[in-house]
Amino acid sequence: MKLALIVLGISVCALAVPVHEANYQYGNKQQDVWEVLKYIQNPIYHKEYAEIAETYSPEANAQHYKNGAYHQFSKIYEHEFLKKGEIFSIFNEVHVHQAEALFKLFYYADTYETFHQTALWARHHLNEGLFLYSYSVAIVHRPDTQGVTLPPIYELYPHYFFNSEVMQKAYQMKMGHFEDYQEASHQKQVKYIIHANYSGHYMNVDPEQSMSYYLEDVGINAFYFYFNLYQPYWMDSEEFHLKNRGETFLYLHQQLFARYHLERLSHGVGEVEYFNWDVPFKTGYYPSLTYPNGLAFPERPQFANLKEYFHHYGQKRCYHYSGLTFTYVQTYEQRIMEAIDSGFVIDHQGEKHPIYTEQGLNTLANLVEGNADSPNYLYYGSYVKMARHLLGYSKEPLNYHQVAPSALEHYSTSLRDPAFYQMVKKVLLLVDQYKQNLPAYQRKHLQHHDLEVNNVEVEPLVTYYDHFYADITNGLHVTPQEYEHDSFKVRVHQYRLNHKNFNYKVHVKSQKEKKVVVKVFMGPKYDEHGRQLELSQIHNSVFEMDHFLYELQAGQNVIKRNSAESYNFAMDQTSYYDVYKYIMGSKPSEWLNVNTNYHYGFPMRYRLPRGSEAGTSFQLYVIVYPYEAQNQDTEGQEYHANYVQVDQYPMGYPFDRQVEHDDVYYVPNAYVKHVKVYHHVNQAVNHDYKQDGDYEDQQVYNQYGGDYNSYQHDEEHQDHQYNQEKNQVQEKYNQVQGHKYPTTKYHKADFFKNFDYQKKYNHFGVPSEQYVGYQKHYYGQYQPYGKHVYDDQYNGVYGSYHQQQFGEEESFPVTNGKPYGSIQYYNQKYKNQDYDLYKSYQTPKYQQQYGEESSQVPYGSSYSYSQKYKNQGYGYHKKHGVEDQTQTTYQGYHGSNYQTTNDMYHHAPTHHYYSSFEQQD
């Protein structure tokens, strides 16, 4: 039962109609969806749609809904539905019943026209979050909307993906609170750009928050949201054709856990901690998120007590539960363990069903998730849902209208909380207990004598941070005029991890022609203490990087593969506004093969864990085995861009089960490769996808590096933004000259040269030289940090300026003809403290320590760093064929501290200082 991601185009819609007509229908539907979801928190401003929303009546059209969907909906609608502006959570018992009824009303509409009109009615009358969820689930499940893409969820509901300070800035910009932007208000269109930090930037109170760039990544959290649109826990698999949904649930979460574990190792953190329900929960969480209605997300303090007698945070459920969550979660866990140990589960009629069967793991997973296929929900409940509520630490609501769900109680925010991975570890340990009772794999289960993998070649693996932009205007309130003209736009700029595209080769010898499956896994080679790990020890920590089918010829074969070809992963979704402009500016019949975002895969940019300057060690496990087609029904799977089974092997094979001995994995048709992942600070060599005829065919190039690659557009946008920001820096530079802040490092002519470097390869920050002036101004004296370099020529300009501006009698005089800020001035004023330190690094002692020949290299300059670290940097660049950036790569002067590149880029994504804007006529 092999895993694959099936990417569908518009061919499904075109099966029964001519191509031109199918394209026209598809284009119209795509326009409808994006128009319906535009400014979803605002009223419907589209005149035609607003008229339909106000006049259409589902009750008058009850006959157009199959399977009694309207009557089921009306029974719930008669009671009070969730109101507009209230918070929706799919894990609330009342909310999920409303969402399910609305989904079925959408799904069972007999025609697309009925579905569209019903959607407009619901968009106008029902809660925004409730509508968005049910409508999205209907889009991906209705047969007549297959291939229709959804906008990026982080642009529709940005409050769930970007910190409160970002949304606050967006509100201020919208309200015109910034004087700098008032002059642009008369323009036809104004675009603002906000530089977004991660939560670790503002409140870093837990070691886990050093990983906030990964935990809070919009792409990873969006992927989890999309996945659960295809596999809602409340959806019946028989009614909606969900195959092996339990096994899929387990494998998805094991893969998320493994990927997070690899990222932790790159930071030297190590294992995800195990916790006990009876012991205070160690990991605190401060989400820095605010709901659209202004309510803050609940926080969890460190060492939170979860027991019933401490408090009522996260304890009591307000629907069908007279007990407390703490009791339920432990009771459900105990019953699951009893089922594993006894070997059977009890159904609603009290009958026993064995679980050590072919479908046993799927049954156990349904039981753990507590989904609609659970053999006995009343008895086993939903262990995962209860754990989410308890660990999330949300407050007890008065009723379902006034809930305050935690981050764990939304799919779009669950992965932000480190407790999510600790919860998943609990689940995986339960599954491990089950798998220990299954027969262990022996060599015969992995080995195929007619196949032999001789070698695996992998190009250098390099990660880096690059620019990412998201349009969050949909999360704001706009006027009808702004809606019509799209005259106001706010984009968020954020640094996200990415990696350089790489190629690899698998050398395989086959005794005959055959179709095979190739799988590539990445796992840790060492633990956080540097101890080497065996493959049998890391079965829950291996991440599936690629799998594909291949036709082998008899004899030697060289399988050439590019990382961009993997169907496990997806490119960044195109921004809502960019797609909206395209679909509204083109004819529906022209919408052919433009659907590049239909594949909601794990973000391609996070295929590799972050490396380090010296390289972080991992191991690749490559296995090749004969392809065997699955023998079960696949009805309905053609409609899901989802995880589906395409061969007879379990998901995650061969790491899905225990092995008899450590050497079982080392069969001739498998290969273990030690690799290192490097973290690179130079984006220029990584920012494009280059076509290589030996590795990529034209189709792959077009898909990942051609017309639909947003990088070219982003580069143009960044160039424009760069010019805007450079003008701002010029103004700030002039302000520095007009105040009492002496500069201690740059020549005036070199200031923007350094800015050019930092904008291209670094994150611009406040120049450290200003701290000297701040200390002098506020504390009355200068306290040298010991690492400043003074330039007579540059500071002479400052001295002359201050003499002219303030006079020699002011607090910043020119002393005895020595310009303020010069080396001579500080030498005389502060008794040689800093000048002696400066000169000490020009002595033979410095040369002897660092092996430098020139005594004229100022310590602390970018060049001195390149000299000091040149052997490391040049050796790395030479080894991996990267252009030598010795003088720029190792510039470590950032803020008020000296840092090496490794230190500086460890928290690089959290250093942003300025907001900017751009105007367009």
CSV table of C-alpha atoms in Angstrom, one decimal, residues 225-468:
chain,number,residue,atom,x,y,z
A,225,PHE,CA,-5.0,22.6,7.3
A,226,TYR,CA,-5.4,21.4,3.7
A,227,PHE,CA,-4.7,17.8,4.5
A,228,ASN,CA,-7.6,17.8,7.0
A,229,LEU,CA,-9.9,19.1,4.4
A,230,TYR,CA,-9.5,15.8,2.6
A,231,GLN,CA,-9.6,13.7,5.8
A,232,PRO,CA,-12.1,15.4,8.2
A,233,TYR,CA,-12.4,13.2,11.3
A,234,TRP,CA,-16.2,13.6,11.3
A,235,MET,CA,-16.6,12.3,7.7
A,236,ASP,CA,-17.8,8.8,7.1
A,237,SER,CA,-15.3,7.0,4.9
A,238,GLU,CA,-17.9,4.7,3.2
A,239,GLU,CA,-20.1,7.6,2.3
A,240,PHE,CA,-17.3,9.7,0.9
A,241,HIS,CA,-14.8,7.1,-0.4
A,242,LEU,CA,-11.9,7.6,2.1
A,243,LYS,CA,-9.6,4.6,1.9
A,244,ASN,CA,-7.5,3.5,4.8
A,245,ARG,CA,-8.0,6.9,6.5
A,246,GLY,CA,-6.7,5.6,9.8
A,247,GLU,CA,-3.4,4.4,8.4
A,248,THR,CA,-3.1,7.7,6.5
A,249,PHE,CA,-3.7,9.6,9.7
A,250,LEU,CA,-0.9,7.8,11.5
A,251,TYR,CA,1.6,8.0,8.7
A,252,LEU,CA,1.0,11.8,8.2
A,253,HIS,CA,1.7,12.5,11.9
A,254,GLN,CA,4.7,10.2,12.0
A,255,GLN,CA,6.2,12.1,9.1
A,256,LEU,CA,5.4,15.5,10.7
A,257,PHE,CA,7.1,14.2,13.9
A,258,ALA,CA,10.1,12.9,12.0
A,259,ARG,CA,10.6,16.2,10.1
A,260,TYR,CA,10.4,18.2,13.3
A,261,HIS,CA,12.9,15.9,15.0
A,262,LEU,CA,15.4,16.4,12.2
A,263,GLU,CA,15.0,20.2,12.6
A,264,ARG,CA,15.6,19.9,16.3
A,265,LEU,CA,18.8,18.0,15.7
A,266,SER,CA,20.1,20.8,13.5
A,267,HIS,CA,19.8,23.0,16.5
A,268,GLY,CA,21.4,20.5,18.9
A,269,VAL,CA,18.1,20.1,20.8
A,270,GLY,CA,17.4,16.4,20.3
A,271,GLU,CA,14.5,14.3,21.3
A,272,VAL,CA,11.0,15.5,21.7
A,273,GLU,CA,10.2,15.3,25.4
A,274,TYR,CA,7.9,12.6,26.8
A,275,PHE,CA,5.4,13.7,29.4
A,276,ASN,CA,3.1,12.2,31.9
A,277,TRP,CA,-0.5,13.4,32.4
A,278,ASP,CA,0.0,13.3,36.2
A,279,VAL,CA,3.0,15.5,36.2
A,280,PRO,CA,2.9,19.3,35.5
A,281,PHE,CA,3.4,19.9,31.8
A,282,LYS,CA,6.8,21.5,31.4
A,283,THR,CA,6.6,23.3,28.0
A,284,GLY,CA,4.9,26.6,28.1
A,285,TYR,CA,3.4,28.3,25.0
A,286,TYR,CA,2.7,31.9,24.2
A,287,PRO,CA,1.1,32.0,20.8
A,288,SER,CA,1.3,35.8,20.1
A,289,LEU,CA,-1.9,35.4,18.0
A,290,THR,CA,-5.2,37.3,18.2
A,291,TYR,CA,-8.6,36.2,16.8
A,292,PRO,CA,-10.3,38.5,14.2
A,293,ASN,CA,-12.7,39.6,16.9
A,294,GLY,CA,-9.8,40.8,19.1
A,295,LEU,CA,-9.7,38.0,21.6
A,296,ALA,CA,-6.2,36.7,22.3
A,297,PHE,CA,-5.3,33.0,21.9
A,298,PRO,CA,-5.1,31.2,25.3
A,299,GLU,CA,-1.6,30.8,26.7
A,300,ARG,CA,-0.1,27.8,28.6
A,301,PRO,CA,2.3,28.6,31.4
A,302,GLN,CA,5.4,26.5,32.0
A,303,PHE,CA,4.8,23.5,34.3
A,304,ALA,CA,1.1,23.7,33.8
A,305,ASN,CA,-1.0,21.5,36.1
A,306,LEU,CA,-3.5,19.5,34.2
A,307,LYS,CA,-5.2,17.7,37.1
A,308,GLU,CA,-8.8,18.3,37.9
A,309,TYR,CA,-8.3,19.7,41.4
A,310,PHE,CA,-6.0,22.5,40.4
A,311,HIS,CA,-8.2,24.6,38.2
A,312,HIS,CA,-10.8,24.5,35.4
A,313,TYR,CA,-8.5,25.7,32.5
A,314,GLY,CA,-9.0,23.3,29.6
A,315,GLN,CA,-10.8,20.8,31.9
A,316,LYS,CA,-14.5,20.8,31.4
A,317,ARG,CA,-16.3,20.2,28.1
A,318,CYS,CA,-19.6,22.1,27.6
A,319,TYR,CA,-21.4,19.5,25.5
A,320,HIS,CA,-22.4,16.0,26.4
A,321,TYR,CA,-19.7,15.7,29.0
A,322,SER,CA,-20.5,15.8,32.7
A,323,GLY,CA,-17.0,14.8,33.7
A,324,LEU,CA,-13.7,16.5,33.1
A,325,THR,CA,-11.2,16.3,30.2
A,326,PHE,CA,-8.4,15.1,32.5
A,327,THR,CA,-10.4,12.0,33.5
A,328,TYR,CA,-11.5,11.3,29.9
A,329,VAL,CA,-8.1,11.5,28.3
A,330,GLN,CA,-6.6,9.0,30.8
A,331,THR,CA,-9.6,6.7,30.6
A,332,TYR,CA,-9.4,6.6,26.8
A,333,GLU,CA,-5.7,6.0,26.9
A,334,GLN,CA,-6.2,3.1,29.2
A,335,ARG,CA,-8.9,1.5,27.1
A,336,ILE,CA,-6.7,1.8,24.0
A,337,MET,CA,-3.8,0.1,25.8
A,338,GLU,CA,-6.2,-2.7,26.8
A,339,ALA,CA,-7.3,-3.2,23.2
A,340,ILE,CA,-3.6,-3.4,22.1
A,341,ASP,CA,-2.8,-5.9,24.9
A,342,SER,CA,-5.9,-8.0,24.5
A,343,GLY,CA,-5.8,-8.0,20.7
A,344,PHE,CA,-9.3,-7.0,20.0
A,345,VAL,CA,-11.7,-4.0,20.2
A,346,ILE,CA,-15.3,-3.9,21.4
A,347,ASP,CA,-17.9,-2.5,19.0
A,348,HIS,CA,-21.3,-0.8,19.8
A,349,GLN,CA,-23.0,-4.2,20.2
A,350,GLY,CA,-20.4,-5.4,22.6
A,351,GLU,CA,-18.8,-7.8,20.1
A,352,LYS,CA,-15.1,-8.3,19.9
A,353,HIS,CA,-13.1,-7.8,16.7
A,354,PRO,CA,-9.4,-8.8,16.4
A,355,ILE,CA,-6.9,-6.0,15.5
A,356,TYR,CA,-3.9,-8.1,14.6
A,357,THR,CA,-5.1,-8.5,11.1
A,358,GLU,CA,-4.4,-6.9,7.7
A,359,GLN,CA,-6.7,-4.0,8.6
A,360,GLY,CA,-5.9,-4.0,12.3
A,361,LEU,CA,-3.6,-0.9,12.2
A,362,ASN,CA,-6.2,1.1,10.3
A,363,THR,CA,-8.8,0.1,12.9
A,364,LEU,CA,-6.5,1.1,15.8
A,365,ALA,CA,-5.8,4.4,14.2
A,366,ASN,CA,-9.5,5.2,13.7
A,367,LEU,CA,-10.0,4.4,17.4
A,368,VAL,CA,-7.1,6.7,18.5
A,369,GLU,CA,-8.3,9.6,16.3
A,370,GLY,CA,-11.9,9.0,17.3
A,371,ASN,CA,-13.1,9.6,13.8
A,372,ALA,CA,-16.4,8.5,12.2
A,373,ASP,CA,-15.0,5.0,11.5
A,374,SER,CA,-14.2,4.3,15.1
A,375,PRO,CA,-15.5,0.9,16.1
A,376,ASN,CA,-17.0,2.3,19.2
A,377,TYR,CA,-16.8,6.1,19.7
A,378,LEU,CA,-19.0,6.0,22.9
A,379,TYR,CA,-16.5,3.7,24.6
A,380,TYR,CA,-13.1,4.8,23.2
A,381,GLY,CA,-14.0,8.4,22.6
A,382,SER,CA,-11.4,10.6,20.8
A,383,TYR,CA,-8.1,10.4,22.6
A,384,VAL,CA,-6.5,13.0,20.3
A,385,LYS,CA,-9.3,15.6,20.6
A,386,MET,CA,-9.3,15.4,24.4
A,387,ALA,CA,-5.5,15.7,24.4
A,388,ARG,CA,-5.7,18.8,22.2
A,389,HIS,CA,-8.2,20.5,24.6
A,390,LEU,CA,-6.3,19.6,27.8
A,391,LEU,CA,-2.8,20.5,26.6
A,392,GLY,CA,-4.1,23.6,24.8
A,393,TYR,CA,-5.1,25.0,28.2
A,394,SER,CA,-8.2,26.9,26.8
A,395,LYS,CA,-10.6,28.3,29.3
A,396,GLU,CA,-14.0,26.7,30.0
A,397,PRO,CA,-16.6,28.4,27.8
A,398,LEU,CA,-19.9,29.6,29.0
A,399,ASN,CA,-21.6,28.3,25.8
A,400,TYR,CA,-20.7,27.5,22.2
A,401,HIS,CA,-21.1,31.2,21.2
A,402,GLN,CA,-18.3,32.3,23.5
A,403,VAL,CA,-15.5,29.8,23.1
A,404,ALA,CA,-11.8,30.7,23.2
A,405,PRO,CA,-10.1,27.7,21.6
A,406,SER,CA,-6.4,27.1,22.0
A,407,ALA,CA,-3.9,26.9,19.1
A,408,LEU,CA,-4.2,23.1,19.3
A,409,GLU,CA,-7.9,23.3,18.6
A,410,HIS,CA,-7.4,24.7,15.0
A,411,TYR,CA,-5.7,22.7,12.2
A,412,SER,CA,-4.2,26.0,11.0
A,413,THR,CA,-2.4,26.7,14.3
A,414,SER,CA,-1.9,23.2,15.8
A,415,LEU,CA,1.7,22.8,14.6
A,416,ARG,CA,2.8,26.2,16.2
A,417,ASP,CA,2.5,24.7,19.7
A,418,PRO,CA,5.4,22.4,20.6
A,419,ALA,CA,2.9,20.4,22.7
A,420,PHE,CA,1.5,19.1,19.4
A,421,TYR,CA,4.6,17.0,18.8
A,422,GLN,CA,4.7,15.8,22.3
A,423,MET,CA,1.1,14.7,21.9
A,424,VAL,CA,2.0,12.9,18.6
A,425,LYS,CA,4.9,11.2,20.4
A,426,LYS,CA,2.3,9.8,22.9
A,427,VAL,CA,0.3,8.4,20.0
A,428,LEU,CA,3.3,6.9,18.2
A,429,LEU,CA,4.4,5.1,21.4
A,430,LEU,CA,0.9,3.6,21.6
A,431,VAL,CA,1.3,2.4,18.0
A,432,ASP,CA,4.8,1.1,18.7
A,433,GLN,CA,3.4,-1.0,21.5
A,434,TYR,CA,0.9,-2.5,18.9
A,435,LYS,CA,3.7,-3.1,16.3
A,436,GLN,CA,5.9,-4.9,18.9
A,437,ASN,CA,3.3,-7.6,18.9
A,438,LEU,CA,3.5,-8.0,15.1
A,439,PRO,CA,6.1,-10.3,13.5
A,440,ALA,CA,9.4,-8.4,13.0
A,441,TYR,CA,10.8,-7.9,9.6
A,442,GLN,CA,13.6,-10.3,8.6
A,443,ARG,CA,16.0,-9.9,5.7
A,444,LYS,CA,13.7,-11.9,3.4
A,445,HIS,CA,11.1,-9.2,3.8
A,446,LEU,CA,13.4,-6.5,2.4
A,447,GLN,CA,15.8,-8.4,0.1
A,448,HIS,CA,15.3,-9.0,-3.6
A,449,HIS,CA,18.2,-11.0,-5.0
A,450,ASP,CA,17.8,-9.8,-8.6
A,451,LEU,CA,18.3,-6.1,-7.6
A,452,GLU,CA,21.4,-4.5,-6.3
A,453,VAL,CA,22.0,-0.8,-5.4
A,454,ASN,CA,25.7,-0.2,-6.1
A,455,ASN,CA,26.0,3.5,-5.2
A,456,VAL,CA,24.2,6.7,-4.5
A,457,GLU,CA,25.5,10.1,-5.5
A,458,VAL,CA,24.1,13.2,-4.0
A,459,GLU,CA,25.0,16.8,-4.9
A,460,PRO,CA,25.8,19.2,-2.0
A,461,LEU,CA,22.8,19.9,0.2
A,462,VAL,CA,22.6,23.6,1.1
A,463,THR,CA,19.9,25.5,3.0
A,464,TYR,CA,19.4,29.2,3.3
A,465,TYR,CA,16.8,31.8,4.2
A,466,ASP,CA,15.0,33.6,1.5
A,467,HIS,CA,12.3,36.1,1.0
A,468,PHE,CA,8.6,35.3,1.1
